[in-house]
């Protein structure tokens, strides 16, 4: 490796990993770092979040039971699909709180599911209204997928630069 390549590696390292106050980097923490930095108030907030998530799931199962037993057959699938939005968002919210590096994946899954539900719900409506409503989940999902690609690319390039130095 000549001196020019060494300079490029040094510049890339300084650009991608910037240190601010203390030893804080711009990377997401690992699970171990996250758990080491967990304080009592944060643990109580996370515990309350988990309890609310359990309550959300219990409401979901209660309503799903009623839908399956009391709704006409033609509405069951769509109703259950739409009802699943709340527990799915809650589940992935708790996962992203527990594993910070999984946030982008969880957020993407939530947006894709929202897009699917919006499509199913508005599939049989007027064409103009459907296009107006569908632009939000479709554009939002495309943006989140693009942001995830950029994040992963930046993360991989940062790790490869560090490994090469």
PDB file of C-alpha atoms in Angstrom:
ATOM      1  CA  UNK A   1       0.000   0.000   0.000  1.00  0.00           C
ATOM      2  CA  UNK A   2       1.517   3.302  -1.049  1.00  0.00           C
ATOM      3  CA  UNK A   3       1.175   6.631   0.766  1.00  0.00           C
ATOM      4  CA  UNK A   4      -1.838   7.762  -1.313  1.00  0.00           C
ATOM      5  CA  UNK A   5      -3.870   4.698  -0.324  1.00  0.00           C
ATOM      6  CA  UNK A   6      -2.919   5.214   3.313  1.00  0.00           C
ATOM      7  CA  UNK A   7      -4.195   8.792   3.176  1.00  0.00           C
ATOM      8  CA  UNK A   8      -7.511   7.675   1.667  1.00  0.00           C
ATOM      9  CA  UNK A   9      -8.055   5.105   4.414  1.00  0.00           C
ATOM     10  CA  UNK A  10      -7.239   7.687   7.111  1.00  0.00           C
ATOM     11  CA  UNK A  11      -9.626  10.246   5.606  1.00  0.00           C
ATOM     12  CA  UNK A  12     -12.452   7.710   5.303  1.00  0.00           C
ATOM     13  CA  UNK A  13     -11.983   6.612   8.891  1.00  0.00           C
ATOM     14  CA  UNK A  14     -12.112  10.167  10.181  1.00  0.00           C
ATOM     15  CA  UNK A  15     -15.224  10.976   8.117  1.00  0.00           C
ATOM     16  CA  UNK A  16     -17.247   7.911   9.112  1.00  0.00           C
ATOM     17  CA  UNK A  17     -16.427   7.676  12.806  1.00  0.00           C
ATOM     18  CA  UNK A  18     -16.592  11.065  14.431  1.00  0.00           C
ATOM     19  CA  UNK A  19     -16.026  11.355  18.131  1.00  0.00           C
ATOM     20  CA  UNK A  20     -18.058  13.903  20.021  1.00  0.00           C
ATOM     21  CA  UNK A  21     -18.149  14.548  23.755  1.00  0.00           C
ATOM     22  CA  UNK A  22     -16.438  11.640  25.458  1.00  0.00           C
ATOM     23  CA  UNK A  23     -16.225   8.361  23.568  1.00  0.00           C
ATOM     24  CA  UNK A  24     -19.585   8.607  21.816  1.00  0.00           C
ATOM     25  CA  UNK A  25     -19.597   7.509  18.159  1.00  0.00           C
ATOM     26  CA  UNK A  26     -22.257   7.895  15.508  1.00  0.00           C
ATOM     27  CA  UNK A  27     -22.901   4.133  15.406  1.00  0.00           C
ATOM     28  CA  UNK A  28     -25.787   2.251  16.959  1.00  0.00           C
ATOM     29  CA  UNK A  29     -24.777   0.416  20.151  1.00  0.00           C
ATOM     30  CA  UNK A  30     -24.525  -3.332  20.403  1.00  0.00           C
ATOM     31  CA  UNK A  31     -26.950  -5.141  22.680  1.00  0.00           C
ATOM     32  CA  UNK A  32     -24.241  -5.531  25.328  1.00  0.00           C
ATOM     33  CA  UNK A  33     -23.389  -1.794  25.231  1.00  0.00           C
ATOM     34  CA  UNK A  34     -27.078  -0.993  25.380  1.00  0.00           C
ATOM     35  CA  UNK A  35     -27.672  -3.207  28.407  1.00  0.00           C
ATOM     36  CA  UNK A  36     -24.571  -1.849  30.160  1.00  0.00           C
ATOM     37  CA  UNK A  37     -25.909   1.705  29.781  1.00  0.00           C
ATOM     38  CA  UNK A  38     -29.416   0.841  30.968  1.00  0.00           C
ATOM     39  CA  UNK A  39     -30.506   2.814  34.025  1.00  0.00           C
ATOM     40  CA  UNK A  40     -33.433   2.218  36.368  1.00  0.00           C
ATOM     41  CA  UNK A  41     -35.739   4.860  34.812  1.00  0.00           C
ATOM     42  CA  UNK A  42     -35.086   3.450  31.333  1.00  0.00           C
ATOM     43  CA  UNK A  43     -35.704  -0.086  32.576  1.00  0.00           C
ATOM     44  CA  UNK A  44     -39.024   1.022  34.077  1.00  0.00           C
ATOM     45  CA  UNK A  45     -40.045   2.692  30.802  1.00  0.00           C
ATOM     46  CA  UNK A  46     -39.151  -0.445  28.858  1.00  0.00           C
ATOM     47  CA  UNK A  47     -41.082  -2.590  31.359  1.00  0.00           C
ATOM     48  CA  UNK A  48     -44.126  -0.318  30.949  1.00  0.00           C
ATOM     49  CA  UNK A  49     -43.763  -0.622  27.174  1.00  0.00           C
ATOM     50  CA  UNK A  50     -43.714  -4.407  27.396  1.00  0.00           C
ATOM     51  CA  UNK A  51     -46.809  -4.383  29.638  1.00  0.00           C
ATOM     52  CA  UNK A  52     -48.648  -2.128  27.184  1.00  0.00           C
ATOM     53  CA  UNK A  53     -47.589  -4.454  24.383  1.00  0.00           C
ATOM     54  CA  UNK A  54     -49.050  -7.413  26.247  1.00  0.00           C
ATOM     55  CA  UNK A  55     -52.274  -5.432  26.699  1.00  0.00           C
ATOM     56  CA  UNK A  56     -52.302  -4.671  22.957  1.00  0.00           C
ATOM     57  CA  UNK A  57     -51.905  -8.357  22.148  1.00  0.00           C
ATOM     58  CA  UNK A  58     -54.698  -9.325  24.553  1.00  0.00           C
ATOM     59  CA  UNK A  59     -57.055  -6.792  22.933  1.00  0.00           C
ATOM     60  CA  UNK A  60     -56.024  -8.117  19.516  1.00  0.00           C
ATOM     61  CA  UNK A  61     -56.763 -11.746  20.423  1.00  0.00           C
ATOM     62  CA  UNK A  62     -60.102 -10.795  22.011  1.00  0.00           C
ATOM     63  CA  UNK A  63     -61.165  -8.848  18.913  1.00  0.00           C
ATOM     64  CA  UNK A  64     -59.813 -11.487  16.523  1.00  0.00           C
ATOM     65  CA  UNK A  65     -61.870 -14.131  18.343  1.00  0.00           C
ATOM     66  CA  UNK A  66     -65.012 -12.021  17.933  1.00  0.00           C
ATOM     67  CA  UNK A  67     -64.266 -11.342  14.275  1.00  0.00           C
ATOM     68  CA  UNK A  68     -63.684 -15.012  13.525  1.00  0.00           C
ATOM     69  CA  UNK A  69     -66.887 -16.095  15.248  1.00  0.00           C
ATOM     70  CA  UNK A  70     -69.306 -13.254  14.480  1.00  0.00           C
ATOM     71  CA  UNK A  71     -68.284 -11.654  11.199  1.00  0.00           C
ATOM     72  CA  UNK A  72     -69.549 -12.750   7.772  1.00  0.00           C
ATOM     73  CA  UNK A  73     -67.008 -14.814   5.869  1.00  0.00           C
ATOM     74  CA  UNK A  74     -66.397 -12.177   3.185  1.00  0.00           C
ATOM     75  CA  UNK A  75     -65.078  -9.671   5.777  1.00  0.00           C
ATOM     76  CA  UNK A  76     -63.015 -11.960   8.017  1.00  0.00           C
ATOM     77  CA  UNK A  77     -59.711 -11.911   6.145  1.00  0.00           C
ATOM     78  CA  UNK A  78     -59.614  -8.170   5.592  1.00  0.00           C
ATOM     79  CA  UNK A  79     -60.694  -7.443   9.156  1.00  0.00           C
ATOM     80  CA  UNK A  80     -58.025  -9.676  10.680  1.00  0.00           C
ATOM     81  CA  UNK A  81     -55.396  -8.255   8.313  1.00  0.00           C
ATOM     82  CA  UNK A  82     -56.235  -4.703   9.350  1.00  0.00           C
ATOM     83  CA  UNK A  83     -56.531  -5.619  13.011  1.00  0.00           C
ATOM     84  CA  UNK A  84     -53.017  -7.092  12.949  1.00  0.00           C
ATOM     85  CA  UNK A  85     -51.443  -3.662  12.374  1.00  0.00           C
ATOM     86  CA  UNK A  86     -51.468  -2.772  16.073  1.00  0.00           C
ATOM     87  CA  UNK A  87     -49.818  -5.886  17.522  1.00  0.00           C
ATOM     88  CA  UNK A  88     -47.305  -5.979  14.671  1.00  0.00           C
ATOM     89  CA  UNK A  89     -46.230  -2.368  15.252  1.00  0.00           C
ATOM     90  CA  UNK A  90     -46.109  -3.008  18.987  1.00  0.00           C
ATOM     91  CA  UNK A  91     -44.030  -6.164  18.578  1.00  0.00           C
ATOM     92  CA  UNK A  92     -41.494  -4.556  16.278  1.00  0.00           C
ATOM     93  CA  UNK A  93     -41.391  -1.470  18.494  1.00  0.00           C
ATOM     94  CA  UNK A  94     -40.402  -3.616  21.472  1.00  0.00           C
ATOM     95  CA  UNK A  95     -37.847  -5.504  19.366  1.00  0.00           C
ATOM     96  CA  UNK A  96     -36.280  -2.249  18.187  1.00  0.00           C
ATOM     97  CA  UNK A  97     -36.125  -0.997  21.780  1.00  0.00           C
ATOM     98  CA  UNK A  98     -34.485  -4.250  22.884  1.00  0.00           C
ATOM     99  CA  UNK A  99     -32.075  -4.531  19.953  1.00  0.00           C
ATOM    100  CA  UNK A 100     -31.158  -1.019  18.738  1.00  0.00           C
ATOM    101  CA  UNK A 101     -29.440  -2.222  15.562  1.00  0.00           C
ATOM    102  CA  UNK A 102     -32.667  -3.894  14.443  1.00  0.00           C
ATOM    103  CA  UNK A 103     -34.504  -0.558  14.307  1.00  0.00           C
ATOM    104  CA  UNK A 104     -34.187  -0.071  10.540  1.00  0.00           C
ATOM    105  CA  UNK A 105     -35.377  -3.593   9.747  1.00  0.00           C
ATOM    106  CA  UNK A 106     -38.294  -3.341  12.185  1.00  0.00           C
ATOM    107  CA  UNK A 107     -39.275   0.064  10.860  1.00  0.00           C
ATOM    108  CA  UNK A 108     -39.180  -1.216   7.303  1.00  0.00           C
ATOM    109  CA  UNK A 109     -41.376  -4.222   8.142  1.00  0.00           C
ATOM    110  CA  UNK A 110     -43.908  -1.932   9.831  1.00  0.00           C
ATOM    111  CA  UNK A 111     -44.105   0.362   6.800  1.00  0.00           C
ATOM    112  CA  UNK A 112     -44.365  -2.500   4.312  1.00  0.00           C
ATOM    113  CA  UNK A 113     -47.208  -4.043   6.326  1.00  0.00           C
ATOM    114  CA  UNK A 114     -48.956  -0.677   6.479  1.00  0.00           C
ATOM    115  CA  UNK A 115     -48.671  -0.445   2.690  1.00  0.00           C
ATOM    116  CA  UNK A 116     -50.151  -3.931   2.283  1.00  0.00           C
ATOM    117  CA  UNK A 117     -53.061  -3.116   4.606  1.00  0.00           C
ATOM    118  CA  UNK A 118     -53.757   0.182   2.863  1.00  0.00           C
ATOM    119  CA  UNK A 119     -53.774  -1.583  -0.495  1.00  0.00           C
ATOM    120  CA  UNK A 120     -56.152  -4.305   0.703  1.00  0.00           C
ATOM    121  CA  UNK A 121     -58.467  -1.849   2.406  1.00  0.00           C
ATOM    122  CA  UNK A 122     -58.770   0.580  -0.513  1.00  0.00           C
ATOM    123  CA  UNK A 123     -58.552  -1.941  -3.384  1.00  0.00           C
ATOM    124  CA  UNK A 124     -62.243  -1.793  -4.253  1.00  0.00           C
ATOM    125  CA  UNK A 125     -62.792   1.970  -3.908  1.00  0.00           C
ATOM    126  CA  UNK A 126     -62.873   4.673  -6.536  1.00  0.00           C
ATOM    127  CA  UNK A 127     -59.744   4.875  -8.661  1.00  0.00           C
ATOM    128  CA  UNK A 128     -58.954   8.528  -7.900  1.00  0.00           C
ATOM    129  CA  UNK A 129     -59.392   8.189  -4.153  1.00  0.00           C
ATOM    130  CA  UNK A 130     -57.389   4.975  -4.176  1.00  0.00           C
ATOM    131  CA  UNK A 131     -54.475   6.660  -5.965  1.00  0.00           C
ATOM    132  CA  UNK A 132     -54.488   9.579  -3.546  1.00  0.00           C
ATOM    133  CA  UNK A 133     -54.490   7.298  -0.535  1.00  0.00           C
ATOM    134  CA  UNK A 134     -52.036   4.765  -1.940  1.00  0.00           C
ATOM    135  CA  UNK A 135     -49.351   7.339  -2.644  1.00  0.00           C
ATOM    136  CA  UNK A 136     -48.535   7.641   1.074  1.00  0.00           C
ATOM    137  CA  UNK A 137     -47.697   4.010   1.868  1.00  0.00           C
ATOM    138  CA  UNK A 138     -46.059   3.350  -1.504  1.00  0.00           C
ATOM    139  CA  UNK A 139     -43.861   6.445  -1.463  1.00  0.00           C
ATOM    140  CA  UNK A 140     -43.146   6.072   2.240  1.00  0.00           C
ATOM    141  CA  UNK A 141     -42.141   2.426   1.806  1.00  0.00           C
ATOM    142  CA  UNK A 142     -39.901   3.268  -1.147  1.00  0.00           C
ATOM    143  CA  UNK A 143     -38.223   6.011   0.880  1.00  0.00           C
ATOM    144  CA  UNK A 144     -37.651   3.747   3.865  1.00  0.00           C
ATOM    145  CA  UNK A 145     -36.223   0.991   1.671  1.00  0.00           C
ATOM    146  CA  UNK A 146     -33.869   3.518   0.065  1.00  0.00           C
ATOM    147  CA  UNK A 147     -32.852   4.844   3.493  1.00  0.00           C
ATOM    148  CA  UNK A 148     -32.154   1.305   4.682  1.00  0.00           C
ATOM    149  CA  UNK A 149     -29.962   0.616   1.644  1.00  0.00           C
ATOM    150  CA  UNK A 150     -28.014   3.812   2.334  1.00  0.00           C
ATOM    151  CA  UNK A 151     -27.662   2.900   6.026  1.00  0.00           C
ATOM    152  CA  UNK A 152     -26.463  -0.636   5.292  1.00  0.00           C
ATOM    153  CA  UNK A 153     -24.028   0.618   2.648  1.00  0.00           C
ATOM    154  CA  UNK A 154     -22.629   3.215   5.040  1.00  0.00           C
ATOM    155  CA  UNK A 155     -22.404   0.649   7.840  1.00  0.00           C
ATOM    156  CA  UNK A 156     -20.645  -1.919   5.641  1.00  0.00           C
ATOM    157  CA  UNK A 157     -18.207   0.651   4.227  1.00  0.00           C
ATOM    158  CA  UNK A 158     -17.406   1.909   7.739  1.00  0.00           C
ATOM    159  CA  UNK A 159     -16.724  -1.630   8.987  1.00  0.00           C
ATOM    160  CA  UNK A 160     -14.606  -2.509   5.947  1.00  0.00           C
ATOM    161  CA  UNK A 161     -12.488   0.618   6.384  1.00  0.00           C
ATOM    162  CA  UNK A 162     -11.937  -0.200  10.055  1.00  0.00           C
ATOM    163  CA  UNK A 163     -11.013  -3.791   9.282  1.00  0.00           C
ATOM    164  CA  UNK A 164      -8.483  -2.736   6.668  1.00  0.00           C
ATOM    165  CA  UNK A 165      -6.666  -0.340   9.017  1.00  0.00           C
TER     166      UNK A 165
END
